[in-house]
Amino acid sequence: MASHRRSSPAGPQGPARLTLISAAAAATAAALTAVPATADPGTGTGRTASHAKLTARVDALYARAERATERYNGAKERSTELRDQVTVLQDRAARAQERVNRLHDRLGAMAAAQYRSGGVDPSLALMLSARPADYLDKAQTLNRLGTAQAGRLNRLVDAERMLQQQRRAAAGRLARLEEARRAVARHKEAVERKLDAARQLLASLPARDRAAYTRASRGARDGALPELTELSGLAGRSGLAVAAARSAVGAPYVWGASGPRSFDCSGLMQWAYARAGVSLPRTSQAQRHAGRQVPLSQARPGDLVIYRSDASHVGMYVGNGQVVHAPHPGAQVRYDPVGMMPVTGVTRV
């Protein structure tokens, strides 16, 4: 009887015990898996992690939109330059055409005078043909031109050659202008697409998180200005540019804008230095090479601080470890620490 009551691992109680252990393990795993979704509302652990991830994605989309904005700025500047070049070349072509017309008129007057006096010199008739350059070669071989007539014909040939060169140059610039216009439209579409994605993502945040993000985008404004002791006694064009940039604090970031009421990052730098009588290029990439490169440790107020490996963002150093910049769409011109993102260069204008 004693041996009958002894339990055996292979007896009826073994499987039951294994079942209980398996159920407990499954319950524990389920509980562990469910922790993030059932975090204590009071601590806000799950909400905070989700908020941080979403706002990081919003920031990333804004950074991509800013890169597209700088490409748009560059294409637009190129388009403006080409348009000016086309205008100049078309003016030159028009003047060349006028000169050709005047020379033809003079030769025509000579032919009319000869006709009235009894006939037209065959050489003059050939000079008035559609291809005077071909005749010039033949005439020089035949020695049929007088000195005065040869001079007139040479001037006509030179004028027509110049006219063709101006027309070809204008046509080439027009083709490049059309390419630049397409690039402007393409980059504009890219900016707007990325901004729409960022706005939709921002709208998906809870109201208080969205409000917190908006407050953070305002940055330091009047009444919360950083101490800038390095500006004491600052003069010259750097002083004027710094004063202009600081006066823009609180203005909205608008992509493609260069003042006076709204700015993008490079537009703010261009506008601020224009107030000091200095012309800067339009894009942050070009502004990087608009002066002498200095180490960040030697930065002075008025220096341009270039950010990111592709130089797609720029701010102005204003002393005491601070920059003024237009951060991203949806934000306002503000003060931030100079090391807010990786610095790739400092340019002294």
Tab-separated table of C-alpha atoms in Angstrom:
chain	number	residue	atom	x	y	z
A	1	MET	CA	0.000	0.000	0.000
A	2	ALA	CA	2.873	2.296	0.823
A	3	SER	CA	4.385	1.735	-2.595
A	4	HIS	CA	1.000	2.320	-4.177
A	5	ARG	CA	0.683	5.786	-2.567
A	6	ARG	CA	4.208	6.846	-3.717
A	7	SER	CA	3.881	9.427	-6.478
A	8	SER	CA	5.759	8.887	-9.716
A	9	PRO	CA	6.818	11.573	-12.292
A	10	ALA	CA	5.090	9.477	-14.881
A	11	GLY	CA	1.917	9.292	-12.807
A	12	PRO	CA	-1.232	11.355	-13.198
A	13	GLN	CA	0.103	14.380	-11.247
A	14	GLY	CA	3.119	14.974	-13.619
A	15	PRO	CA	1.206	16.264	-16.662
A	16	ALA	CA	-1.032	18.380	-14.440
A	17	ARG	CA	1.968	20.036	-12.849
A	18	LEU	CA	3.561	20.721	-16.257
A	19	THR	CA	0.299	22.254	-17.449
A	20	LEU	CA	0.207	24.604	-14.463
A	21	ILE	CA	3.822	25.649	-15.035
A	22	SER	CA	3.172	26.277	-18.748
A	23	ALA	CA	0.112	28.354	-17.969
A	24	ALA	CA	2.031	30.429	-15.461
A	25	ALA	CA	4.832	31.021	-17.942
A	26	ALA	CA	2.370	32.044	-20.628
A	27	ALA	CA	0.633	34.438	-18.256
A	28	THR	CA	3.960	35.982	-17.272
A	29	ALA	CA	5.001	36.401	-20.910
A	30	ALA	CA	1.658	37.987	-21.742
A	31	ALA	CA	2.019	40.376	-18.866
A	32	LEU	CA	5.541	41.357	-19.903
A	33	THR	CA	4.435	41.850	-23.477
A	34	ALA	CA	1.554	44.041	-22.381
A	35	VAL	CA	3.589	46.392	-20.163
A	36	PRO	CA	4.192	49.150	-22.723
A	37	ALA	CA	0.532	49.236	-23.686
A	38	THR	CA	-0.673	49.255	-20.091
A	39	ALA	CA	1.893	51.616	-18.554
A	40	ASP	CA	0.735	53.573	-15.567
A	41	PRO	CA	-1.146	56.622	-16.919
A	42	GLY	CA	0.188	58.610	-14.009
A	43	THR	CA	3.805	58.114	-15.060
A	44	GLY	CA	3.117	58.711	-18.766
A	45	THR	CA	5.950	56.333	-19.697
A	46	GLY	CA	4.289	54.930	-22.813
A	47	ARG	CA	2.955	58.318	-23.932
A	48	THR	CA	6.332	60.004	-23.468
A	49	ALA	CA	8.133	57.382	-25.542
A	50	SER	CA	5.527	57.638	-28.289
A	51	HIS	CA	5.640	61.447	-28.182
A	52	ALA	CA	9.438	61.482	-28.436
A	53	LYS	CA	9.385	59.120	-31.406
A	54	LEU	CA	6.729	61.120	-33.262
A	55	THR	CA	8.359	64.504	-32.646
A	56	ALA	CA	11.695	63.053	-33.804
A	57	ARG	CA	9.994	61.994	-37.024
A	58	VAL	CA	8.493	65.485	-37.402
A	59	ASP	CA	11.949	67.015	-36.923
A	60	ALA	CA	13.419	64.631	-39.497
A	61	LEU	CA	10.758	65.569	-42.045
A	62	TYR	CA	11.379	69.259	-41.410
A	63	ALA	CA	15.121	68.712	-41.901
A	64	ARG	CA	14.438	67.012	-45.241
A	65	ALA	CA	12.120	69.844	-46.228
A	66	GLU	CA	14.868	72.324	-45.396
A	67	ARG	CA	17.332	70.463	-47.611
A	68	ALA	CA	14.789	70.562	-50.426
A	69	THR	CA	14.282	74.269	-49.707
A	70	GLU	CA	17.994	74.984	-50.186
A	71	ARG	CA	17.914	73.069	-53.478
A	72	TYR	CA	14.876	75.129	-54.471
A	73	ASN	CA	16.710	78.347	-53.530
A	74	GLY	CA	19.711	77.333	-55.621
A	75	ALA	CA	17.595	76.426	-58.651
A	76	LYS	CA	15.629	79.653	-58.359
A	77	GLU	CA	18.818	81.727	-58.125
A	78	ARG	CA	20.218	79.903	-61.160
A	79	SER	CA	16.989	80.565	-63.032
A	80	THR	CA	17.206	84.292	-62.246
A	81	GLU	CA	20.842	84.442	-63.404
A	82	LEU	CA	20.017	82.643	-66.644
A	83	ARG	CA	17.031	84.898	-67.276
A	84	ASP	CA	19.287	87.946	-66.942
A	85	GLN	CA	21.861	86.373	-69.270
A	86	VAL	CA	19.181	85.588	-71.855
A	87	THR	CA	17.986	89.200	-71.757
A	88	VAL	CA	21.532	90.490	-72.341
A	89	LEU	CA	22.170	88.037	-75.200
A	90	GLN	CA	18.851	88.828	-76.843
A	91	ASP	CA	19.655	92.556	-76.663
A	92	ARG	CA	23.050	91.909	-78.255
A	93	ALA	CA	21.439	89.813	-80.992
A	94	ALA	CA	18.933	92.593	-81.677
A	95	ARG	CA	21.761	95.143	-82.010
A	96	ALA	CA	23.682	92.767	-84.297
A	97	GLN	CA	20.579	92.372	-86.467
A	98	GLU	CA	20.217	96.155	-86.684
A	99	ARG	CA	23.840	96.452	-87.830
A	100	VAL	CA	23.328	93.781	-90.486
A	101	ASN	CA	20.198	95.584	-91.669
A	102	ARG	CA	22.042	98.915	-91.891
A	103	LEU	CA	24.859	97.368	-93.929
A	104	HIS	CA	22.360	95.736	-96.266
A	105	ASP	CA	20.572	99.060	-96.656
A	106	ARG	CA	23.820	100.820	-97.600
A	107	LEU	CA	24.668	98.179	-100.165
A	108	GLY	CA	21.129	98.392	-101.485
A	109	ALA	CA	21.471	102.159	-101.853
A	110	MET	CA	24.713	101.659	-103.821
A	111	ALA	CA	22.971	99.161	-106.100
A	112	ALA	CA	20.085	101.564	-106.692
A	113	ALA	CA	22.477	104.382	-107.576
A	114	GLN	CA	24.345	102.174	-110.033
A	115	TYR	CA	21.078	101.020	-111.588
A	116	ARG	CA	20.007	104.617	-112.181
A	117	SER	CA	23.364	105.328	-113.805
A	118	GLY	CA	23.065	102.467	-116.254
A	119	GLY	CA	23.388	99.104	-114.504
A	120	VAL	CA	24.496	97.216	-111.398
A	121	ASP	CA	28.043	95.975	-110.929
A	122	PRO	CA	27.836	92.143	-110.851
A	123	SER	CA	30.053	92.083	-107.790
A	124	LEU	CA	27.651	94.371	-105.946
A	125	ALA	CA	24.722	92.202	-106.927
A	126	LEU	CA	26.490	89.185	-105.475
A	127	MET	CA	27.261	91.149	-102.315
A	128	LEU	CA	23.534	91.551	-101.812
A	129	SER	CA	22.930	87.808	-102.141
A	130	ALA	CA	21.801	85.623	-99.271
A	131	ARG	CA	25.321	84.221	-98.714
A	132	PRO	CA	27.806	87.111	-99.035
A	133	ALA	CA	30.522	85.134	-97.237
A	134	ASP	CA	30.574	82.572	-100.070
A	135	TYR	CA	30.937	85.349	-102.596
A	136	LEU	CA	33.714	86.968	-100.600
A	137	ASP	CA	35.869	83.861	-101.062
A	138	LYS	CA	35.224	83.821	-104.810
A	139	ALA	CA	35.661	87.549	-105.188
A	140	GLN	CA	39.011	87.552	-103.439
A	141	THR	CA	40.150	84.810	-105.821
A	142	LEU	CA	38.920	86.716	-108.840
A	143	ASN	CA	40.184	90.059	-107.506
A	144	ARG	CA	36.938	91.705	-108.637
A	145	LEU	CA	36.319	93.937	-105.618
A	146	GLY	CA	37.516	97.444	-105.160
A	147	THR	CA	38.911	98.530	-101.799
A	148	ALA	CA	35.749	100.350	-100.664
A	149	GLN	CA	33.429	97.530	-101.705
A	150	ALA	CA	35.628	94.897	-100.064
A	151	GLY	CA	35.566	96.847	-96.794
A	152	ARG	CA	31.791	97.069	-96.857
A	153	LEU	CA	31.441	93.378	-97.623
A	154	ASN	CA	33.854	92.385	-94.837
A	155	ARG	CA	31.882	94.441	-92.368
A	156	LEU	CA	28.662	92.769	-93.484
A	157	VAL	CA	30.158	89.294	-93.192
A	158	ASP	CA	31.506	90.055	-89.706
A	159	ALA	CA	28.146	91.454	-88.634
A	160	GLU	CA	26.291	88.373	-89.849
A	161	ARG	CA	28.778	86.058	-88.134
A	162	MET	CA	28.327	87.952	-84.862
A	163	LEU	CA	24.562	87.813	-85.263
A	164	GLN	CA	24.627	84.020	-85.604
A	165	GLN	CA	26.891	83.680	-82.548
A	166	GLN	CA	24.553	85.814	-80.446
A	167	ARG	CA	21.541	83.826	-81.595
A	168	ARG	CA	23.212	80.499	-80.764
A	169	ALA	CA	24.292	81.768	-77.335
A	170	ALA	CA	20.789	83.041	-76.576
A	171	ALA	CA	19.238	79.734	-77.676
A	172	GLY	CA	21.627	77.788	-75.422
A	173	ARG	CA	20.831	79.968	-72.410
A	174	LEU	CA	17.104	79.630	-73.110
A	175	ALA	CA	17.429	75.839	-73.041
A	176	ARG	CA	19.293	76.000	-69.710
A	177	LEU	CA	16.705	78.415	-68.371
A	178	GLU	CA	13.946	75.948	-69.172
A	179	GLU	CA	15.874	73.189	-67.347
A	180	ALA	CA	16.293	75.489	-64.330
A	181	ARG	CA	12.577	76.276	-64.332
A	182	ARG	CA	11.766	72.562	-64.271
A	183	ALA	CA	14.216	72.090	-61.382
A	184	VAL	CA	12.509	74.911	-59.442
A	185	ALA	CA	9.126	73.242	-59.903
A	186	ARG	CA	10.518	69.822	-58.953
A	187	HIS	CA	12.155	71.076	-55.745
A	188	LYS	CA	9.077	73.097	-54.838
A	189	GLU	CA	6.961	69.968	-55.099
A	190	ALA	CA	9.450	68.064	-52.902
A	191	VAL	CA	9.341	70.772	-50.216
A	192	GLU	CA	5.572	70.885	-50.128
A	193	ARG	CA	5.279	67.089	-50.039
A	194	LYS	CA	7.618	66.823	-47.037
A	195	LEU	CA	5.913	69.708	-45.248
A	196	ASP	CA	2.492	68.104	-45.735
A	197	ALA	CA	3.805	64.855	-44.234
A	198	ALA	CA	5.248	66.739	-41.237
A	199	ARG	CA	2.006	68.657	-40.661
A	200	GLN	CA	-0.074	65.496	-40.786
A	201	LEU	CA	2.241	63.770	-38.346
A	202	LEU	CA	2.195	66.780	-36.018
A	203	ALA	CA	-1.601	66.878	-36.191
A	204	SER	CA	-1.700	63.264	-35.022
A	205	LEU	CA	-0.124	64.223	-31.673
A	206	PRO	CA	-2.373	64.804	-28.644
A	207	ALA	CA	-3.297	68.453	-28.180
A	208	ARG	CA	-0.970	69.042	-25.207
A	209	ASP	CA	1.986	67.423	-26.978
A	210	ARG	CA	1.301	69.490	-30.063
A	211	ALA	CA	1.155	72.640	-27.937
A	212	ALA	CA	4.445	71.706	-26.241
A	213	TYR	CA	6.105	71.226	-29.627
A	214	THR	CA	4.819	74.610	-30.789
A	215	ARG	CA	6.133	76.322	-27.656
A	216	ALA	CA	9.534	74.712	-28.171
A	217	SER	CA	9.578	75.955	-31.766
A	218	ARG	CA	9.222	79.555	-30.597
A	219	GLY	CA	12.531	79.425	-28.752
A	220	ALA	CA	13.976	82.409	-26.886
A	221	ARG	CA	12.139	85.630	-27.726
A	222	ASP	CA	11.783	89.068	-26.200
A	223	GLY	CA	11.788	88.721	-22.434
A	224	ALA	CA	13.798	85.507	-22.553
A	225	LEU	CA	16.937	86.647	-24.372
A	226	PRO	CA	20.262	84.980	-23.633
A	227	GLU	CA	23.040	87.058	-22.141
A	228	LEU	CA	25.301	88.206	-24.993
A	229	THR	CA	28.227	89.989	-23.394
A	230	GLU	CA	30.438	89.463	-26.490
A	231	LEU	CA	28.349	91.996	-28.416
A	232	SER	CA	29.642	94.870	-26.305
A	233	GLY	CA	31.442	97.324	-28.574
A	234	LEU	CA	30.753	95.288	-31.746
A	235	ALA	CA	30.882	97.596	-34.766
A	236	GLY	CA	31.365	97.548	-38.522
A	237	ARG	CA	29.501	95.308	-40.918
A	238	SER	CA	29.489	92.381	-38.476
A	239	GLY	CA	27.799	94.584	-35.892
A	240	LEU	CA	25.178	95.731	-38.400
A	241	ALA	CA	24.507	92.169	-39.571
A	242	VAL	CA	24.169	90.871	-36.002
A	243	ALA	CA	21.776	93.702	-35.131
A	244	ALA	CA	19.656	92.893	-38.186
A	245	ALA	CA	19.568	89.159	-37.412
A	246	ARG	CA	18.578	89.816	-33.790
A	247	SER	CA	15.807	92.168	-34.916
A	248	ALA	CA	14.288	89.246	-36.839
A	249	VAL	CA	13.902	87.035	-33.743
A	250	GLY	CA	10.269	85.927	-33.561
A	251	ALA	CA	9.693	86.202	-37.332
A	252	PRO	CA	8.217	83.035	-38.870
A	253	TYR	CA	10.220	80.540	-40.891
A	254	VAL	CA	8.811	80.447	-44.428
A	255	TRP	CA	10.614	78.294	-46.948
A	256	GLY	CA	12.112	80.260	-49.842
A	257	ALA	CA	11.716	83.583	-47.974
A	258	SER	CA	14.510	86.122	-47.484
A	259	GLY	CA	12.801	88.868	-45.492
A	260	PRO	CA	11.874	91.276	-44.303
A	261	ARG	CA	8.952	89.651	-42.451
A	262	SER	CA	9.738	85.948	-42.888
A	263	PHE	CA	12.843	83.892	-43.590
A	264	ASP	CA	14.378	80.530	-44.232
A	265	CYS	CA	17.836	79.813	-42.802
A	266	SER	CA	19.996	81.142	-45.633
A	267	GLY	CA	17.486	83.880	-46.461
A	268	LEU	CA	17.961	85.308	-42.951
A	269	MET	CA	21.753	85.402	-43.377
A	270	GLN	CA	21.478	87.031	-46.800
A	271	TRP	CA	19.011	89.633	-45.539
A	272	ALA	CA	20.999	90.441	-42.380
A	273	TYR	CA	24.240	91.015	-44.267
A	274	ALA	CA	22.442	93.010	-46.957
A	275	ARG	CA	21.514	95.449	-44.164
A	276	ALA	CA	25.261	95.833	-43.663
A	277	GLY	CA	25.893	96.433	-47.363
A	278	VAL	CA	27.299	92.950	-48.024
A	279	SER	CA	25.927	90.685	-50.760
A	280	LEU	CA	25.813	87.002	-49.805
A	281	PRO	CA	24.875	84.056	-52.056
A	282	ARG	CA	21.378	82.670	-51.624
A	283	THR	CA	22.042	79.129	-50.387
A	284	SER	CA	23.720	77.839	-47.231
A	285	GLN	CA	26.061	75.709	-49.365
A	286	ALA	CA	27.272	78.797	-51.231
A	287	GLN	CA	27.393	80.898	-48.053
A	288	ARG	CA	29.847	78.389	-46.611
A	289	HIS	CA	32.388	79.655	-49.164
A	290	ALA	CA	31.463	83.340	-48.910
A	291	GLY	CA	34.430	84.204	-46.683
A	292	ARG	CA	37.369	82.890	-44.702
A	293	GLN	CA	37.043	79.616	-42.809
A	294	VAL	CA	37.851	79.798	-39.070
A	295	PRO	CA	37.728	77.175	-36.274
A	296	LEU	CA	34.579	77.054	-34.179
A	297	SER	CA	36.720	77.832	-31.123
A	298	GLN	CA	37.588	81.200	-32.710
A	299	ALA	CA	34.056	82.149	-33.780
A	300	ARG	CA	33.137	85.804	-33.386
A	301	PRO	CA	29.748	87.560	-33.548
A	302	GLY	CA	28.677	87.852	-37.179
A	303	ASP	CA	30.341	84.615	-38.324
A	304	LEU	CA	28.187	82.161	-40.270
A	305	VAL	CA	27.919	78.737	-38.650
A	306	ILE	CA	27.269	75.956	-41.181
A	307	TYR	CA	25.487	72.781	-40.056
A	308	ARG	CA	25.103	69.197	-41.275
A	309	SER	CA	27.459	67.341	-43.585
A	310	ASP	CA	25.616	68.670	-46.649
A	311	ALA	CA	25.739	72.298	-45.375
A	312	SER	CA	21.952	72.476	-45.568
A	313	HIS	CA	21.524	74.763	-42.528
A	314	VAL	CA	23.167	78.012	-41.425
A	315	GLY	CA	22.946	80.337	-38.436
A	316	MET	CA	24.762	83.470	-37.257
A	317	TYR	CA	27.015	83.359	-34.221
A	318	VAL	CA	26.117	86.158	-31.798
A	319	GLY	CA	28.479	85.360	-28.943
A	320	ASN	CA	28.331	83.495	-25.637
A	321	GLY	CA	27.835	80.161	-27.394
A	322	GLN	CA	24.604	81.258	-29.111
A	323	VAL	CA	23.415	81.549	-32.698
A	324	VAL	CA	20.417	83.287	-34.251
A	325	HIS	CA	18.794	81.209	-36.963
A	326	ALA	CA	15.556	80.301	-38.717
A	327	PRO	CA	15.212	76.670	-37.543
A	328	HIS	CA	12.623	74.926	-39.709
A	329	PRO	CA	9.094	75.271	-41.094
A	330	GLY	CA	6.592	75.883	-38.338
A	331	ALA	CA	9.198	77.561	-36.112
A	332	GLN	CA	10.273	81.162	-35.610
A	333	VAL	CA	13.649	82.862	-35.814
A	334	ARG	CA	15.260	82.228	-32.434
A	335	TYR	CA	18.399	81.827	-30.325
A	336	ASP	CA	19.878	78.372	-29.851
A	337	PRO	CA	23.185	76.954	-28.575
A	338	VAL	CA	25.834	76.882	-31.303
A	339	GLY	CA	26.210	73.123	-30.837
A	340	MET	CA	22.522	72.343	-31.393
A	341	MET	CA	23.507	70.092	-34.336
A	342	PRO	CA	26.799	69.015	-35.933
A	343	VAL	CA	28.849	72.018	-37.122
A	344	THR	CA	30.666	71.536	-40.428
A	345	GLY	CA	32.221	74.973	-40.792
A	346	VAL	CA	32.423	78.580	-39.634
A	347	THR	CA	32.720	81.359	-42.219
A	348	ARG	CA	33.922	84.874	-41.467
A	349	VAL	CA	32.395	87.218	-44.026
